[in-house]
Amino acid sequence: MQPTTTLATLGSLSLCFYGAGSMAEAIVRGLIGQELTKPSQISMLNRQNVDRLQELTSRYGVETSSDETAKLAMIQSADVLFLAPKPKDAAAALEQLRPLLSPNQLIVSVIAGLSIRTIEQLLGQPMAVVRTMPNTSSTIGLGATGISYSNSVTADQRLLAEAMFQAVGLTSVVEEPLLDVVTGVSGSGPAYVYYLMEAMIKAGQELGLNADAARELTVQTVLGAAQMVKETGEQPADLRRKVTSPNGTTQAALETLDAHHFATGVERAVARAAERAGELGADIERSALK
């Protein structure tokens, strides 16, 4: 890819996904849905699940193949190569790719925990590497993705990478060490919200609501609260104060949460997730560089 690449040329670039799991599919769906490229410009590969590849071809019209020669051609001809294998398969996958890549390709990694330094070591050369940390909400176009760049990534390549991930949600460019914090906040974040929703639904049912009502009220409440923060631009703390009348029901509920150290628990959860991301990354790197 030449440094003069701009967003206007994205539709003419060849994109190859090495790994065809749910995150790869989410990105492909976003790119096609936002009309940033055509299905004919996208190829998707995996190790052995032919049925999965056929499903993706049928669903999106992308190119797939189980033929080894065709796979090699797709990888070598790609302008942008997305690394999307499972973390446990990452080292073996990158070593297989090593002799096939050229310095002018843009590498986009969605492999959790694998640093840019280790990716370059496994590939045997400095390359333009974009490391990303998406979350599962990308599958419905409402993802939050942290992005970091290797020193070889050009300004135009940065624009390209951000445009591709903005097709599945919001992007935030951070220094690479902060990707662990991104993991703690938004990578694992959907699970915290689901956990809260589980508890709200359970409480509603235990107090007499039927299952459907408890679920619908909880879902709409969480959706509305998030949209209020987004549309008003106000801080969550300010909105919380506005709905908390002195000695009212909300104050009583919040005092109960405080008594159970709710805020502290969330803060510690985010910090522990970030810490664990670093631990997992170190484990992957030790294994990869044996």
GROMACS .gro file of C-alpha atoms in nm:
model
  290
    1MET     CA    1   0.000   0.000   0.000
    2GLN     CA    2   0.136   0.340  -0.094
    3PRO     CA    3   0.152   0.633   0.150
    4THR     CA    4  -0.092   0.824  -0.073
    5THR     CA    5  -0.372   0.582   0.016
    6THR     CA    6  -0.683   0.774   0.122
    7LEU     CA    7  -1.029   0.675   0.233
    8ALA     CA    8  -1.150   0.732  -0.122
    9THR     CA    9  -0.938   0.439  -0.237
   10LEU     CA   10  -1.057   0.193   0.029
   11GLY     CA   11  -1.306   0.040  -0.211
   12SER     CA   12  -1.026  -0.054  -0.448
   13LEU     CA   13  -0.810  -0.222  -0.185
   14SER     CA   14  -0.797  -0.596  -0.131
   15LEU     CA   15  -0.882  -0.695   0.228
   16CYS     CA   16  -0.802  -1.040   0.364
   17PHE     CA   17  -0.921  -1.173   0.701
   18TYR     CA   18  -0.697  -1.447   0.841
   19GLY     CA   19  -0.949  -1.590   1.082
   20ALA     CA   20  -1.325  -1.594   1.029
   21GLY     CA   21  -1.476  -1.574   1.376
   22SER     CA   22  -1.745  -1.342   1.510
   23MET     CA   23  -1.523  -1.033   1.534
   24ALA     CA   24  -1.397  -1.073   1.178
   25GLU     CA   25  -1.757  -1.114   1.063
   26ALA     CA   26  -1.862  -0.801   1.254
   27ILE     CA   27  -1.598  -0.592   1.079
   28VAL     CA   28  -1.689  -0.734   0.738
   29ARG     CA   29  -2.059  -0.663   0.801
   30GLY     CA   30  -1.977  -0.305   0.896
   31LEU     CA   31  -1.752  -0.242   0.598
   32ILE     CA   32  -2.010  -0.375   0.353
   33GLY     CA   33  -2.306  -0.218   0.532
   34GLN     CA   34  -2.140   0.125   0.532
   35GLU     CA   35  -2.051   0.076   0.163
   36LEU     CA   36  -1.682   0.136   0.233
   37THR     CA   37  -1.593  -0.155   0.007
   38LYS     CA   38  -1.751  -0.432  -0.199
   39PRO     CA   39  -1.777  -0.799  -0.103
   40SER     CA   40  -1.563  -0.888  -0.403
   41GLN     CA   41  -1.273  -0.697  -0.243
   42ILE     CA   42  -1.285  -0.907   0.074
   43SER     CA   43  -1.149  -1.257   0.131
   44MET     CA   44  -1.191  -1.460   0.451
   45LEU     CA   45  -0.985  -1.762   0.554
   46ASN     CA   46  -0.971  -2.007   0.841
   47ARG     CA   47  -0.775  -2.321   0.917
   48GLN     CA   48  -1.029  -2.593   0.844
   49ASN     CA   49  -1.394  -2.499   0.898
   50VAL     CA   50  -1.521  -2.511   0.540
   51ASP     CA   51  -1.886  -2.486   0.648
   52ARG     CA   52  -1.815  -2.157   0.822
   53LEU     CA   53  -1.652  -2.016   0.508
   54GLN     CA   54  -1.944  -2.124   0.292
   55GLU     CA   55  -2.181  -1.957   0.539
   56LEU     CA   56  -1.989  -1.628   0.512
   57THR     CA   57  -1.983  -1.642   0.133
   58SER     CA   58  -2.357  -1.703   0.125
   59ARG     CA   59  -2.430  -1.429   0.378
   60TYR     CA   60  -2.203  -1.151   0.250
   61GLY     CA   61  -2.074  -1.252  -0.093
   62VAL     CA   62  -1.710  -1.242   0.019
   63GLU     CA   63  -1.439  -1.459  -0.135
   64THR     CA   64  -1.342  -1.773   0.054
   65SER     CA   65  -1.149  -2.087  -0.031
   66SER     CA   66  -1.033  -2.411   0.125
   67ASP     CA   67  -0.771  -2.461  -0.147
   68GLU     CA   68  -0.421  -2.398  -0.010
   69THR     CA   69  -0.288  -2.240  -0.329
   70ALA     CA   70  -0.583  -2.002  -0.345
   71LYS     CA   71  -0.537  -1.914   0.023
   72LEU     CA   72  -0.174  -1.820  -0.036
   73ALA     CA   73  -0.273  -1.600  -0.329
   74MET     CA   74  -0.536  -1.419  -0.120
   75ILE     CA   75  -0.286  -1.348   0.156
   76GLN     CA   76  -0.008  -1.233  -0.074
   77SER     CA   77  -0.234  -1.008  -0.283
   78ALA     CA   78  -0.400  -0.838   0.014
   79ASP     CA   79  -0.339  -0.467   0.068
   80VAL     CA   80  -0.477  -0.500   0.421
   81LEU     CA   81  -0.443  -0.823   0.618
   82PHE     CA   82  -0.655  -0.864   0.930
   83LEU     CA   83  -0.506  -1.099   1.187
   84ALA     CA   84  -0.805  -1.259   1.357
   85PRO     CA   85  -0.710  -1.610   1.475
   86LYS     CA   86  -0.779  -1.726   1.828
   87PRO     CA   87  -0.507  -1.606   2.069
   88LYS     CA   88  -0.389  -1.963   2.135
   89ASP     CA   89  -0.329  -2.008   1.760
   90ALA     CA   90  -0.168  -1.668   1.705
   91ALA     CA   91   0.199  -1.766   1.718
   92ALA     CA   92   0.159  -2.056   1.476
   93ALA     CA   93  -0.054  -1.844   1.244
   94LEU     CA   94   0.198  -1.559   1.228
   95GLU     CA   95   0.485  -1.797   1.167
   96GLN     CA   96   0.293  -1.943   0.874
   97LEU     CA   97   0.230  -1.595   0.738
   98ARG     CA   98   0.589  -1.479   0.781
   99PRO     CA   99   0.725  -1.586   0.439
  100LEU     CA  100   0.413  -1.467   0.256
  101LEU     CA  101   0.403  -1.102   0.357
  102SER     CA  102   0.560  -0.797   0.199
  103PRO     CA  103   0.658  -0.468   0.369
  104ASN     CA  104   0.395  -0.267   0.180
  105GLN     CA  105   0.102  -0.453   0.338
  106LEU     CA  106  -0.096  -0.305   0.627
  107ILE     CA  107  -0.142  -0.551   0.913
  108VAL     CA  108  -0.447  -0.507   1.138
  109SER     CA  109  -0.448  -0.723   1.450
  110VAL     CA  110  -0.758  -0.806   1.653
  111ILE     CA  111  -0.564  -1.064   1.859
  112ALA     CA  112  -0.618  -0.987   2.227
  113GLY     CA  113  -0.298  -0.942   2.425
  114LEU     CA  114  -0.045  -0.971   2.143
  115SER     CA  115   0.180  -0.664   2.133
  116ILE     CA  116   0.300  -0.487   1.821
  117ARG     CA  117   0.658  -0.575   1.916
  118THR     CA  118   0.577  -0.945   1.932
  119ILE     CA  119   0.379  -0.935   1.608
  120GLU     CA  120   0.678  -0.779   1.431
  121GLN     CA  121   0.914  -1.035   1.587
  122LEU     CA  122   0.696  -1.324   1.474
  123LEU     CA  123   0.667  -1.175   1.126
  124GLY     CA  124   1.043  -1.123   1.115
  125GLN     CA  125   1.041  -0.758   1.012
  126PRO     CA  126   0.912  -0.414   1.112
  127MET     CA  127   0.577  -0.361   0.942
  128ALA     CA  128   0.284  -0.123   0.942
  129VAL     CA  129   0.085  -0.282   1.226
  130VAL     CA  130  -0.245  -0.157   1.365
  131ARG     CA  131  -0.329  -0.322   1.697
  132THR     CA  132  -0.693  -0.304   1.801
  133MET     CA  133  -0.914  -0.395   2.097
  134PRO     CA  134  -1.278  -0.413   1.979
  135ASN     CA  135  -1.567  -0.536   2.189
  136THR     CA  136  -1.859  -0.766   2.117
  137SER     CA  137  -2.103  -0.482   2.052
  138SER     CA  138  -1.921  -0.441   1.721
  139THR     CA  139  -2.142  -0.723   1.596
  140ILE     CA  140  -2.439  -0.482   1.593
  141GLY     CA  141  -2.244  -0.174   1.482
  142LEU     CA  142  -2.222  -0.026   1.833
  143GLY     CA  143  -1.871  -0.134   1.924
  144ALA     CA  144  -1.598   0.054   2.106
  145THR     CA  145  -1.249  -0.008   1.969
  146GLY     CA  146  -0.914   0.101   2.108
  147ILE     CA  147  -0.645   0.145   1.842
  148SER     CA  148  -0.264   0.173   1.857
  149TYR     CA  149  -0.009   0.197   1.577
  150SER     CA  150   0.342   0.080   1.504
  151ASN     CA  151   0.596   0.341   1.399
  152SER     CA  152   0.568   0.227   1.036
  153VAL     CA  153   0.200   0.319   1.000
  154THR     CA  154   0.154   0.627   0.782
  155ALA     CA  155  -0.097   0.907   0.836
  156ASP     CA  156  -0.310   0.778   0.549
  157GLN     CA  157  -0.303   0.426   0.689
  158ARG     CA  158  -0.420   0.561   1.024
  159LEU     CA  159  -0.716   0.728   0.856
  160LEU     CA  160  -0.792   0.404   0.677
  161ALA     CA  161  -0.778   0.195   0.995
  162GLU     CA  162  -0.999   0.433   1.189
  163ALA     CA  163  -1.255   0.446   0.908
  164MET     CA  164  -1.275   0.067   0.898
  165PHE     CA  165  -1.341   0.036   1.271
  166GLN     CA  166  -1.577   0.332   1.277
  167ALA     CA  167  -1.790   0.119   1.047
  168VAL     CA  168  -1.865  -0.099   1.353
  169GLY     CA  169  -1.883   0.173   1.619
  170LEU     CA  170  -1.665   0.425   1.800
  171THR     CA  171  -1.285   0.434   1.793
  172SER     CA  172  -1.032   0.573   2.039
  173VAL     CA  173  -0.663   0.601   1.954
  174VAL     CA  174  -0.442   0.535   2.258
  175GLU     CA  175  -0.080   0.459   2.336
  176GLU     CA  176  -0.031   0.083   2.319
  177PRO     CA  177   0.018   0.024   2.697
  178LEU     CA  178  -0.327   0.177   2.751
  179LEU     CA  179  -0.494  -0.093   2.543
  180ASP     CA  180  -0.506  -0.299   2.864
  181VAL     CA  181  -0.710  -0.019   3.021
  182VAL     CA  182  -0.934  -0.015   2.714
  183THR     CA  183  -0.984  -0.387   2.773
  184GLY     CA  184  -1.089  -0.319   3.132
  185VAL     CA  185  -1.330  -0.039   3.042
  186SER     CA  186  -1.487  -0.133   2.708
  187GLY     CA  187  -1.347  -0.471   2.607
  188SER     CA  188  -1.491  -0.645   2.913
  189GLY     CA  189  -1.737  -0.365   2.983
  190PRO     CA  190  -2.045  -0.515   2.815
  191ALA     CA  191  -2.030  -0.803   3.064
  192TYR     CA  192  -2.050  -0.561   3.359
  193VAL     CA  193  -2.366  -0.408   3.215
  194TYR     CA  194  -2.515  -0.750   3.144
  195TYR     CA  195  -2.439  -0.850   3.504
  196LEU     CA  196  -2.621  -0.541   3.632
  197MET     CA  197  -2.914  -0.619   3.404
  198GLU     CA  198  -2.927  -0.978   3.529
  199ALA     CA  199  -2.958  -0.851   3.886
  200MET     CA  200  -3.225  -0.594   3.797
  201ILE     CA  201  -3.433  -0.854   3.610
  202LYS     CA  202  -3.401  -1.103   3.896
  203ALA     CA  203  -3.503  -0.841   4.153
  204GLY     CA  204  -3.805  -0.739   3.947
  205GLN     CA  205  -3.922  -1.098   3.920
  206GLU     CA  206  -3.867  -1.169   4.287
  207LEU     CA  207  -4.080  -0.864   4.371
  208GLY     CA  208  -4.367  -0.980   4.151
  209LEU     CA  209  -4.308  -0.878   3.788
  210ASN     CA  210  -4.338  -1.149   3.527
  211ALA     CA  211  -4.021  -1.243   3.337
  212ASP     CA  212  -4.111  -1.051   3.019
  213ALA     CA  213  -4.198  -0.730   3.201
  214ALA     CA  214  -3.885  -0.743   3.417
  215ARG     CA  215  -3.667  -0.795   3.110
  216GLU     CA  216  -3.832  -0.531   2.891
  217LEU     CA  217  -3.827  -0.266   3.162
  218THR     CA  218  -3.462  -0.336   3.241
  219VAL     CA  219  -3.350  -0.333   2.877
  220GLN     CA  220  -3.531  -0.008   2.802
  221THR     CA  221  -3.399   0.155   3.119
  222VAL     CA  222  -3.035   0.073   3.036
  223LEU     CA  223  -3.082   0.175   2.673
  224GLY     CA  224  -3.245   0.504   2.771
  225ALA     CA  225  -2.984   0.587   3.032
  226ALA     CA  226  -2.697   0.531   2.786
  227GLN     CA  227  -2.874   0.738   2.521
  228MET     CA  228  -2.931   1.021   2.768
  229VAL     CA  229  -2.560   1.041   2.844
  230LYS     CA  230  -2.478   1.034   2.474
  231GLU     CA  231  -2.737   1.285   2.353
  232THR     CA  232  -2.722   1.539   2.636
  233GLY     CA  233  -2.342   1.539   2.665
  234GLU     CA  234  -2.382   1.562   3.042
  235GLN     CA  235  -2.172   1.367   3.287
  236PRO     CA  236  -2.335   1.052   3.431
  237ALA     CA  237  -2.287   1.195   3.781
  238ASP     CA  238  -2.486   1.507   3.689
  239LEU     CA  239  -2.769   1.303   3.538
  240ARG     CA  240  -2.771   1.079   3.844
  241ARG     CA  241  -2.807   1.378   4.073
  242LYS     CA  242  -3.096   1.513   3.864
  243VAL     CA  243  -3.302   1.198   3.917
  244THR     CA  244  -3.215   1.161   4.286
  245SER     CA  245  -3.471   1.349   4.494
  246PRO     CA  246  -3.382   1.405   4.861
  247ASN     CA  247  -3.517   1.122   5.073
  248GLY     CA  248  -3.678   0.967   4.766
  249THR     CA  249  -3.677   0.618   4.621
  250THR     CA  250  -3.364   0.665   4.410
  251GLN     CA  251  -3.166   0.802   4.704
  252ALA     CA  252  -3.270   0.503   4.913
  253ALA     CA  253  -3.157   0.266   4.637
  254LEU     CA  254  -2.823   0.443   4.585
  255GLU     CA  255  -2.753   0.443   4.957
  256THR     CA  256  -2.806   0.068   4.953
  257LEU     CA  257  -2.561   0.031   4.663
  258ASP     CA  258  -2.309   0.245   4.849
  259ALA     CA  259  -2.350   0.027   5.156
  260HIS     CA  260  -2.243  -0.267   4.940
  261HIS     CA  261  -1.948  -0.070   4.793
  262PHE     CA  262  -2.095  -0.071   4.441
  263ALA     CA  263  -1.871   0.200   4.294
  264THR     CA  264  -1.558   0.055   4.453
  265GLY     CA  265  -1.647  -0.287   4.319
  266VAL     CA  266  -1.682  -0.155   3.964
  267GLU     CA  267  -1.355   0.038   3.988
  268ARG     CA  268  -1.173  -0.270   4.114
  269ALA     CA  269  -1.332  -0.484   3.844
  270VAL     CA  270  -1.207  -0.253   3.568
  271ALA     CA  271  -0.860  -0.243   3.722
  272ARG     CA  272  -0.847  -0.620   3.758
  273ALA     CA  273  -0.960  -0.675   3.399
  274ALA     CA  274  -0.685  -0.440   3.280
  275GLU     CA  275  -0.431  -0.620   3.497
  276ARG     CA  276  -0.547  -0.958   3.368
  277ALA     CA  277  -0.518  -0.836   3.009
  278GLY     CA  278  -0.153  -0.762   3.076
  279GLU     CA  279  -0.102  -1.103   3.232
  280LEU     CA  280  -0.264  -1.282   2.940
  281GLY     CA  281  -0.060  -1.078   2.694
  282ALA     CA  282   0.260  -1.171   2.874
  283ASP     CA  283   0.161  -1.539   2.869
  284ILE     CA  284   0.091  -1.528   2.496
  285GLU     CA  285   0.418  -1.354   2.425
  286ARG     CA  286   0.623  -1.597   2.634
  287SER     CA  287   0.463  -1.885   2.448
  288ALA     CA  288   0.499  -1.719   2.109
  289LEU     CA  289   0.866  -1.632   2.150
  290LYS     CA  290   0.991  -1.962   2.295
   0.00000   0.00000   0.00000
